[in-house]
């Protein structure tokens, strides 16, 4: 099957799904980058008087059981999570490349004789 035959048989809904998926990813990235700037505040500040309170201008997603703004905590977590993911992928990739190179030099059978 050639590339052109494969392209002709694609699902017509696929481009729409890609656009929607890309828009969702961009929304998350923009929220991570601009979220703390839009509503500045301390994600660790507590106010037990506001515990489990609903949304308001200062906290668009409401408050948790300790009175902390869920919006601020979510924005803070979104800034940190991609860095942790990138570090774990880089670590695993480096270890994999080092081990694969050693395995490749030995050969698939594990023999050290060349």
CSV table of C-alpha atoms in Angstrom, one decimal:
chain,number,residue,atom,x,y,z
A,1,UNK,CA,0.0,0.0,0.0
A,2,UNK,CA,1.5,3.3,-1.0
A,3,UNK,CA,1.5,6.6,0.9
A,4,UNK,CA,-1.1,8.0,-1.5
A,5,UNK,CA,-3.5,5.1,-1.0
A,6,UNK,CA,-3.2,5.4,2.8
A,7,UNK,CA,-3.8,9.1,2.6
A,8,UNK,CA,-7.0,8.6,0.5
A,9,UNK,CA,-8.4,6.2,3.0
A,10,UNK,CA,-8.1,8.5,6.0
A,11,UNK,CA,-11.0,9.3,8.2
A,12,UNK,CA,-12.6,12.6,7.1
A,13,UNK,CA,-13.2,13.5,10.8
A,14,UNK,CA,-9.5,13.3,11.6
A,15,UNK,CA,-8.6,16.9,10.7
A,16,UNK,CA,-11.4,18.2,13.0
A,17,UNK,CA,-10.2,16.0,15.8
A,18,UNK,CA,-6.6,17.3,15.3
A,19,UNK,CA,-7.8,20.9,15.4
A,20,UNK,CA,-9.9,20.3,18.6
A,21,UNK,CA,-7.0,18.4,20.3
A,22,UNK,CA,-4.5,21.1,19.3
A,23,UNK,CA,-6.9,23.8,20.6
A,24,UNK,CA,-7.2,22.0,23.9
A,25,UNK,CA,-3.5,21.6,24.3
A,26,UNK,CA,-2.9,25.3,23.4
A,27,UNK,CA,-5.6,26.3,26.0
A,28,UNK,CA,-3.7,24.4,28.7
A,29,UNK,CA,-0.4,25.8,27.7
A,30,UNK,CA,-1.8,29.4,27.6
A,31,UNK,CA,-3.4,28.9,31.0
A,32,UNK,CA,-0.1,27.6,32.4
A,33,UNK,CA,1.7,30.6,31.0
A,34,UNK,CA,-0.8,33.4,31.6
A,35,UNK,CA,-2.9,32.0,34.5
A,36,UNK,CA,-0.9,33.5,37.3
A,37,UNK,CA,-0.7,36.8,35.5
A,38,UNK,CA,-4.4,37.1,35.0
A,39,UNK,CA,-5.4,36.7,38.6
A,40,UNK,CA,-2.2,37.2,40.7
A,41,UNK,CA,-2.2,35.6,44.2
A,42,UNK,CA,-0.5,33.3,46.5
A,43,UNK,CA,-1.4,29.6,45.9
A,44,UNK,CA,-0.5,28.7,49.5
A,45,UNK,CA,-2.5,31.4,51.2
A,46,UNK,CA,-5.2,30.0,53.5
A,47,UNK,CA,-8.4,31.5,54.8
A,48,UNK,CA,-10.5,29.0,56.8
A,49,UNK,CA,-13.4,31.4,56.6
A,50,UNK,CA,-13.5,30.8,52.8
A,51,UNK,CA,-13.2,27.0,53.1
A,52,UNK,CA,-15.3,25.2,50.4
A,53,UNK,CA,-16.7,28.5,49.2
A,54,UNK,CA,-17.8,28.8,45.6
A,55,UNK,CA,-16.3,30.8,42.8
A,56,UNK,CA,-15.7,34.5,43.0
A,57,UNK,CA,-13.6,37.1,41.1
A,58,UNK,CA,-10.5,36.4,43.2
A,59,UNK,CA,-10.9,32.6,42.9
A,60,UNK,CA,-12.7,31.6,39.7
A,61,UNK,CA,-12.7,27.9,40.6
A,62,UNK,CA,-13.6,28.4,44.3
A,63,UNK,CA,-11.7,27.3,47.4
A,64,UNK,CA,-10.7,23.9,48.8
A,65,UNK,CA,-11.2,22.6,52.3
A,66,UNK,CA,-8.4,24.7,53.7
A,67,UNK,CA,-9.6,27.9,52.1
A,68,UNK,CA,-6.9,27.9,49.4
A,69,UNK,CA,-7.8,29.1,45.9
A,70,UNK,CA,-8.1,26.1,43.5
A,71,UNK,CA,-7.4,28.4,40.5
A,72,UNK,CA,-4.1,29.6,41.9
A,73,UNK,CA,-3.0,26.1,42.9
A,74,UNK,CA,-4.0,24.7,39.5
A,75,UNK,CA,-2.0,27.4,37.7
A,76,UNK,CA,1.0,26.8,39.9
A,77,UNK,CA,0.8,23.0,39.3
A,78,UNK,CA,0.5,23.5,35.5
A,79,UNK,CA,3.7,25.5,35.5
A,80,UNK,CA,5.6,22.8,37.4
A,81,UNK,CA,4.2,19.6,35.8
A,82,UNK,CA,5.7,20.0,32.3
A,83,UNK,CA,9.1,20.6,33.8
A,84,UNK,CA,8.9,17.4,35.9
A,85,UNK,CA,7.7,15.4,32.8
A,86,UNK,CA,10.6,16.8,30.7
A,87,UNK,CA,13.1,15.9,33.4
A,88,UNK,CA,11.8,12.4,33.7
A,89,UNK,CA,11.8,11.9,29.9
A,90,UNK,CA,15.3,13.3,29.6
A,91,UNK,CA,16.6,11.0,32.4
A,92,UNK,CA,14.9,7.9,30.9
A,93,UNK,CA,16.1,8.8,27.4
A,94,UNK,CA,19.7,9.2,28.6
A,95,UNK,CA,19.6,5.9,30.5
A,96,UNK,CA,18.0,4.2,27.5
A,97,UNK,CA,20.5,5.5,25.0
A,98,UNK,CA,23.4,4.5,27.3
A,99,UNK,CA,22.0,1.0,27.8
A,100,UNK,CA,21.0,0.5,24.2
A,101,UNK,CA,24.5,1.5,23.0
A,102,UNK,CA,26.0,-1.0,25.3
A,103,UNK,CA,23.6,-3.7,24.2
A,104,UNK,CA,24.2,-2.8,20.5
A,105,UNK,CA,28.0,-3.2,20.9
A,106,UNK,CA,27.6,-6.6,22.5
A,107,UNK,CA,25.1,-7.8,19.9
A,108,UNK,CA,21.6,-9.2,20.4
A,109,UNK,CA,22.9,-12.5,21.8
A,110,UNK,CA,24.8,-10.9,24.7
A,111,UNK,CA,28.2,-12.1,23.5
A,112,UNK,CA,31.1,-9.7,24.3
A,113,UNK,CA,33.4,-11.2,21.7
A,114,UNK,CA,33.5,-9.1,18.5
